[in-house]
Coordinates of C-alpha atoms in Angstrom, one line a residue:
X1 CA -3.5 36.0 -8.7
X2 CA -2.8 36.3 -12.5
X3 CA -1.8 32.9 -15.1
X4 CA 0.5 33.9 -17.8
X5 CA 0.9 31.8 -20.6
X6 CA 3.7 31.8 -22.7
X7 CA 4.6 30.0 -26.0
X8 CA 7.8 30.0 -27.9
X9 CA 6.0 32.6 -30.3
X10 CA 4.5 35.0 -27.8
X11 CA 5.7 38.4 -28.7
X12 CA 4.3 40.1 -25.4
X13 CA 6.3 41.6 -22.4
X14 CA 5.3 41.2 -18.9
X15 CA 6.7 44.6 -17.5
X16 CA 5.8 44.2 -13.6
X17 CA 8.9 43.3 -11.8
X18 CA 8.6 39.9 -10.4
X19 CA 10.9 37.1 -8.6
X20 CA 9.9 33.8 -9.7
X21 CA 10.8 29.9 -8.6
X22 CA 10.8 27.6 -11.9
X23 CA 10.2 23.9 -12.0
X24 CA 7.6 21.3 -12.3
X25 CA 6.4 21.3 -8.8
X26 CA 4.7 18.2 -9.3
X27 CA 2.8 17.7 -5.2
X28 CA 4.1 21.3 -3.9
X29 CA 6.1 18.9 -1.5
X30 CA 8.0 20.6 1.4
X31 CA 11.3 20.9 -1.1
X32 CA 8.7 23.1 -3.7
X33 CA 7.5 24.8 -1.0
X34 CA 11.3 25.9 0.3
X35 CA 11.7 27.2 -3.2
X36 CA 8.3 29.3 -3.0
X37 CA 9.3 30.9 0.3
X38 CA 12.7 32.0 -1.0
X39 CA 10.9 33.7 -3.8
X40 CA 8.4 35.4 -1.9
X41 CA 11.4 36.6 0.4
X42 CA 13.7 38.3 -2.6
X43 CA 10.4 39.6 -4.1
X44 CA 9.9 41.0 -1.4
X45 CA 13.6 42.1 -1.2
X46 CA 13.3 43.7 -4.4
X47 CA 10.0 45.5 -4.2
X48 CA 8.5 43.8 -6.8
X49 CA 5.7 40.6 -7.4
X50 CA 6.0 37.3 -6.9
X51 CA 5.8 34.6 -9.1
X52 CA 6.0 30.4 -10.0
X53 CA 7.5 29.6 -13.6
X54 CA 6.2 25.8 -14.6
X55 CA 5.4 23.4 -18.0
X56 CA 2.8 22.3 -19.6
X57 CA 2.7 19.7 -20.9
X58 CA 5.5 17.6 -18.3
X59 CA 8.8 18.2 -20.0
X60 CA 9.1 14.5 -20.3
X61 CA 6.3 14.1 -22.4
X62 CA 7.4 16.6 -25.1
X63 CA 11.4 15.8 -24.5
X64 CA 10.9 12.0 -24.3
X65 CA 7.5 11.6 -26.1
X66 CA 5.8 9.9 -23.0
X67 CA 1.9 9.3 -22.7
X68 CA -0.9 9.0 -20.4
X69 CA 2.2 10.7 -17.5
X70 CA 0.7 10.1 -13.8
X71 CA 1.1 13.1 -11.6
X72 CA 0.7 13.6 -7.6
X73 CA -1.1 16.7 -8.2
X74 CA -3.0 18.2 -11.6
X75 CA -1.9 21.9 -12.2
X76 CA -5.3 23.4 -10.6
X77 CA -4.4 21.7 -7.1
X78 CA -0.5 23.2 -7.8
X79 CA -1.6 26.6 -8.9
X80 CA -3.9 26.7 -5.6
X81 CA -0.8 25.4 -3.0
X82 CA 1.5 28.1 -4.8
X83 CA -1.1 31.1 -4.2
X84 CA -2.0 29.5 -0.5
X85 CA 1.6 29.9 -0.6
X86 CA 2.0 33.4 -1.3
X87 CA 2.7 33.5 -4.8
X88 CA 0.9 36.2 -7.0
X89 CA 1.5 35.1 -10.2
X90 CA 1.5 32.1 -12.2
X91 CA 3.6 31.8 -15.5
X92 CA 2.9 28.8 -17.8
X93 CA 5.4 27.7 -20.3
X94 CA 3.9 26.1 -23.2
X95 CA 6.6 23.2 -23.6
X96 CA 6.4 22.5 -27.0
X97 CA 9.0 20.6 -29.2
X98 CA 10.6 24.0 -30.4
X99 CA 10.7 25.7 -27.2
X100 CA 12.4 22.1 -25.5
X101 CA 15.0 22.4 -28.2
X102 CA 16.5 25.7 -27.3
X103 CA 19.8 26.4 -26.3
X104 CA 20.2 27.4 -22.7
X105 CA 20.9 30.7 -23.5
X106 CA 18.6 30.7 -25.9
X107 CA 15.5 29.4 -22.8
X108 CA 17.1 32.6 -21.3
X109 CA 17.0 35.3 -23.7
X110 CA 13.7 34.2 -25.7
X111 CA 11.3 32.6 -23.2
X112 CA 12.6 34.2 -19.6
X113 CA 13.3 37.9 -21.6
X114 CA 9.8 38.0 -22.0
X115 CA 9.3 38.3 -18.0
X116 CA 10.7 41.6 -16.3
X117 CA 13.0 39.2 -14.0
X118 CA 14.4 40.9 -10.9
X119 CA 15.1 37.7 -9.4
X120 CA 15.0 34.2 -9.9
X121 CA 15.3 30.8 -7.8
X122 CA 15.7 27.1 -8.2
X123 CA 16.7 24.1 -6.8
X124 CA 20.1 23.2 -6.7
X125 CA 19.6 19.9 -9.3
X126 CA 17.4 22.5 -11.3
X127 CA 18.6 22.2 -15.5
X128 CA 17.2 23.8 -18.8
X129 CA 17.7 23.9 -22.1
X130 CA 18.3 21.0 -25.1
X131 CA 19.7 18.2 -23.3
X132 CA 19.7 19.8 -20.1
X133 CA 22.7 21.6 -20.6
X134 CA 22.0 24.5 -18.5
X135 CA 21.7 24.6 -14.6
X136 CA 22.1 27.3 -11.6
X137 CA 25.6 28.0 -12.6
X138 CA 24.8 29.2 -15.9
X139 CA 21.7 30.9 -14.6
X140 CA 24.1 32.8 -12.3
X141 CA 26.9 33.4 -15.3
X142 CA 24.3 33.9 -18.1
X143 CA 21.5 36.4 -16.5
X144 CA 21.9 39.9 -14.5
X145 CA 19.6 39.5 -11.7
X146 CA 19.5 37.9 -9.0
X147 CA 20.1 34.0 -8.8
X148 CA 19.3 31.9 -5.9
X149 CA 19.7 28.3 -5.5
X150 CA 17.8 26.4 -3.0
X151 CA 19.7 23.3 -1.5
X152 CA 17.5 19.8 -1.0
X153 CA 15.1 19.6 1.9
X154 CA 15.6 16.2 3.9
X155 CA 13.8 14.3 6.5
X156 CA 15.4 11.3 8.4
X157 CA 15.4 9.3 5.2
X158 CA 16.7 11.4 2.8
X159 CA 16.1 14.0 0.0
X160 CA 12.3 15.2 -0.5
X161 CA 11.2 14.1 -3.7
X162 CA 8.9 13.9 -6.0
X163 CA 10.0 9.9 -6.5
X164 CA 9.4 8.7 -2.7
X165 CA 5.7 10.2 -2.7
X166 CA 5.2 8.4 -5.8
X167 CA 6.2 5.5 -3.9
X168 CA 4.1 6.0 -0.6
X169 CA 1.1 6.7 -3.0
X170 CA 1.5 3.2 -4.6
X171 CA 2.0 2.2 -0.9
X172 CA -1.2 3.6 0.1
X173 CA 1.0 5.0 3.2
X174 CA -1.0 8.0 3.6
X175 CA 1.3 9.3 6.9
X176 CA 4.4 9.0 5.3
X177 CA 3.4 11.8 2.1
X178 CA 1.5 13.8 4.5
X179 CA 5.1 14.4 6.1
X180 CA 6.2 15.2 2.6
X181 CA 3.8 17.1 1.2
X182 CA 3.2 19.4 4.7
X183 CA -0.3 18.5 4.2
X184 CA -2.8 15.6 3.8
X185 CA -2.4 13.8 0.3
X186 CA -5.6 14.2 -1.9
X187 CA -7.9 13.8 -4.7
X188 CA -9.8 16.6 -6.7
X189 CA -13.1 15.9 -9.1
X190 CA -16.7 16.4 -10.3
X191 CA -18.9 15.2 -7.8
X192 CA -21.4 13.2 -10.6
X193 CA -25.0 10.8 -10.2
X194 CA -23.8 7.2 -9.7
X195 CA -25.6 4.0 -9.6
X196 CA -27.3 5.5 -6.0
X197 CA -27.0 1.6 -4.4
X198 CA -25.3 3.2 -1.3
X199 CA -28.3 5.7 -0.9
X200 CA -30.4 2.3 -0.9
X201 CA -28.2 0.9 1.5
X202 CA -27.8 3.5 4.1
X203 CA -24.3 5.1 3.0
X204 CA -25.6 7.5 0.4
X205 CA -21.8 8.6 -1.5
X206 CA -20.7 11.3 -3.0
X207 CA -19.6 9.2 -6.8
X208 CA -16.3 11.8 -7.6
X209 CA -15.1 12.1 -11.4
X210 CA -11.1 12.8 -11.7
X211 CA -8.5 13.1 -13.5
X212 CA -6.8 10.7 -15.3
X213 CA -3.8 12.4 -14.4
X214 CA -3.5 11.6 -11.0
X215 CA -1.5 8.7 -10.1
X216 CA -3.6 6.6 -7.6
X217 CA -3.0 5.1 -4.3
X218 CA -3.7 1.6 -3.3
X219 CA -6.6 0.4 -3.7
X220 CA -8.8 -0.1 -1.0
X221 CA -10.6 1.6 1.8
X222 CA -9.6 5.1 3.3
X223 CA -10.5 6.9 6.5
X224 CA -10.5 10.5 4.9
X225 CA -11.8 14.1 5.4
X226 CA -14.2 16.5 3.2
X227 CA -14.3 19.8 3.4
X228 CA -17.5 21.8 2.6
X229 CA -18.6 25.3 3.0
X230 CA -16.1 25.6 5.5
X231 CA -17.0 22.7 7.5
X232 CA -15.0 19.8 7.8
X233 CA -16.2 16.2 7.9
X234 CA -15.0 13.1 8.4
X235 CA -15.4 10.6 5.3
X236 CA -15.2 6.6 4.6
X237 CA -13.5 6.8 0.7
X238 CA -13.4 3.9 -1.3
X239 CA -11.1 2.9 -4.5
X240 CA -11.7 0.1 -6.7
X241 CA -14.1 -1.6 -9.1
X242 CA -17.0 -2.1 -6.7
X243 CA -17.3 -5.9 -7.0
X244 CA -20.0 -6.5 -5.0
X245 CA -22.7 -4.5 -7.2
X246 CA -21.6 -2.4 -10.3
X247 CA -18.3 -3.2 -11.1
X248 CA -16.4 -0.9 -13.0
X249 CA -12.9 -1.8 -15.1
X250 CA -11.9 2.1 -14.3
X251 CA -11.5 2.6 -10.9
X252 CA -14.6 4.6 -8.6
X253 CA -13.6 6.9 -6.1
X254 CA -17.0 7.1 -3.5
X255 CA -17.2 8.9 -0.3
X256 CA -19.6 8.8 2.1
X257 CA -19.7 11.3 4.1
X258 CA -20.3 11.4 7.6
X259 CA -22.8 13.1 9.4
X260 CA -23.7 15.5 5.6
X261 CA -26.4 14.9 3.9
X262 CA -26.8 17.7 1.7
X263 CA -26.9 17.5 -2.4
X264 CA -23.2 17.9 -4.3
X265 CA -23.7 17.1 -7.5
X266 CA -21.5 19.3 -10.1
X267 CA -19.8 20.5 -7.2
X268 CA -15.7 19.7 -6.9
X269 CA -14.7 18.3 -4.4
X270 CA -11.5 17.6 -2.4
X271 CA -11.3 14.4 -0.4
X272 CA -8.3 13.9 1.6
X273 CA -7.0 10.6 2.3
X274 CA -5.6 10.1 6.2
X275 CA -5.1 6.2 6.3
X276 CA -5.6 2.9 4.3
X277 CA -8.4 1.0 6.2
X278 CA -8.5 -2.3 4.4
X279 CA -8.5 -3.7 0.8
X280 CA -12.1 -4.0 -1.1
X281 CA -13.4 -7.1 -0.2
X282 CA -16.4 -9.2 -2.6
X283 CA -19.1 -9.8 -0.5
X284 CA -21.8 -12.5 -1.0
X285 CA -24.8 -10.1 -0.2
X286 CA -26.2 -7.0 0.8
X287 CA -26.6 -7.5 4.4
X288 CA -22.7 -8.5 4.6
X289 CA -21.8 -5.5 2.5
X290 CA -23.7 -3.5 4.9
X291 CA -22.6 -5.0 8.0
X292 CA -19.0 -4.0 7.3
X293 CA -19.9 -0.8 6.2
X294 CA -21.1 -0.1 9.6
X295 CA -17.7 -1.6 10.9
X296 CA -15.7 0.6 8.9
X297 CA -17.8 3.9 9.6
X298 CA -17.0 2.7 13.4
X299 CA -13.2 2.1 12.9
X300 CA -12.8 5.1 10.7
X301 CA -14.6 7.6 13.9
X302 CA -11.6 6.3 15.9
X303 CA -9.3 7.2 13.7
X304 CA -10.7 10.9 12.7
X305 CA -10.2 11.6 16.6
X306 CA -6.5 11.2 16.3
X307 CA -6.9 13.9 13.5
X308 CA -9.1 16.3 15.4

């Protein structure tokens, strides 16, 4: 896999032929992922390498001078799902003011004519250049290669987006994005030393430092699932402030892991929500703290076997 990065001044030419998707891709939902097998299908068509085009920063925060912009996924987890994917290249636009204020034909023949193009795709609602002005049409009238436009992927409520995960995740309805994304919804960071009271109380955690990118489900309790060296486990994930004992104002993501008790720390991890288990809950002391920690490691068992 190779990231190419790609400013409104860079004066270098890719010359490997590649077929590339563009967008955001923000959650590599099943609608991204429809755009990402087309491409790897006309690369493959045209002998050449494949490739994802995306922004950084999100257009919106350059075009519409937006801050602190949640995302489903950061651009490590969407880089990853795109190479799972079968994508061999990654091109990163740098979306600056001046590159945001070209004309479409302008996005074409100064930031795309510095990619040996063969073949591009996008969704059907796909649009470019100042103001939007460009879309799959003028991809198709303005370019000589090949242009394919993917139509929207639905399930028995609609369109795929973007939008409706956002939803679920505020929702905490862990199910429903799983069905959007084509795999479990989940959380990346830093697994750092914390305040070590679940070590004292039997449920050492894992105390996980991410991004303040991600836009964050409903608070609460999770059953969830770890992955380490290859080995799967099941996990009891919590969000919130801690109340009972070192509350935080920024939200904590801890999990405890079930059945590991090995050292993580600096390590990133990926915890992957399944389902919302209950709301965090003040407790009075220790013992009732503990007591429903046992309650939940119980409940949570069931659920991991419907996962299994």
């Amino acid at each position: 896999m190779r990231v190419i990065n790609i400013g409104a001044h860079t004066v270098q030419k890719y010359h490997n032929p590649m077929c590339a998707c563009i967008g955001y891709f923000d959650g590599m939902h099943l609608g991204h992922q429809a755009l990402v097998k087309a491409t790897v299908a006309l690369a493959e068509k045209h002998n050449c390498e494949s490739a994802l085009i995306t922004f950084e920063p999100d257009p919106w925060v350059t075009i519409k001078g937006l801050k602190d912009v949640k995302h489903i996924t950061t651009m490590r987890q969407r880089i990853n799902r795109a190479v799972e994917l079968g994508i061999q290249n990654i091109i990163i636009l740098d979306f600056d003011k001046e590159m945001s204020e070209l004309s479409p034909a302008d996005f074409i023949h100064k930031t795309l004519a510095k990619l040996n193009l063969k073949g591009i795709v996008c969704g059907f609602d796909f649009h470019y250049g100042l103001h939007g002005a460009g879309d799959c049409n003028t991809l198709k009238s303005e370019t000589d290669y090949d242009v394919v436009v993917v139509d929207a992927v639905e399930d028995e409520v609609g369109k795929i987006s973007s939008t409706r995960i956002c939803d679920a995740i505020v929702q905490g309805d862990m199910p429903a994005i799983k069905k959007m994304l084509g795999q479990y919804y989940s959380l990346e960071g830093i697994v750092r030393r914390g305040h070590q009271q679940g070590r004292l109380m039997g449920f050492p955690t894992a105390n996980i430092e991410y991004s303040d990118e991600y836009l964050l489900p409903k608070e609460g309790v999770y059953a969830s699932m770890v992955e380490i060296d290859h080995h799967v486990y099941g996990a009891m994930t919590n969000l919130g402030h801690n109340p009972t004992f070192n509350t935080s104002e920024k939200l904590s993501l801890e999990t405890y892991i079930i059945g590991y008790s090995g050292t993580l720390y600096g390590r990133i991890l990926k915890v992957q929500l399944l389902e919302y288990l209950r709301p965090e809950i003040h407790f009075k002391s220790r013992e009732n703290l503990i007591l429903q920690l046992e309650q939940d490691v119980r409940d949570i068992k069931k659920i991991l076997l419907k996962y299994e």
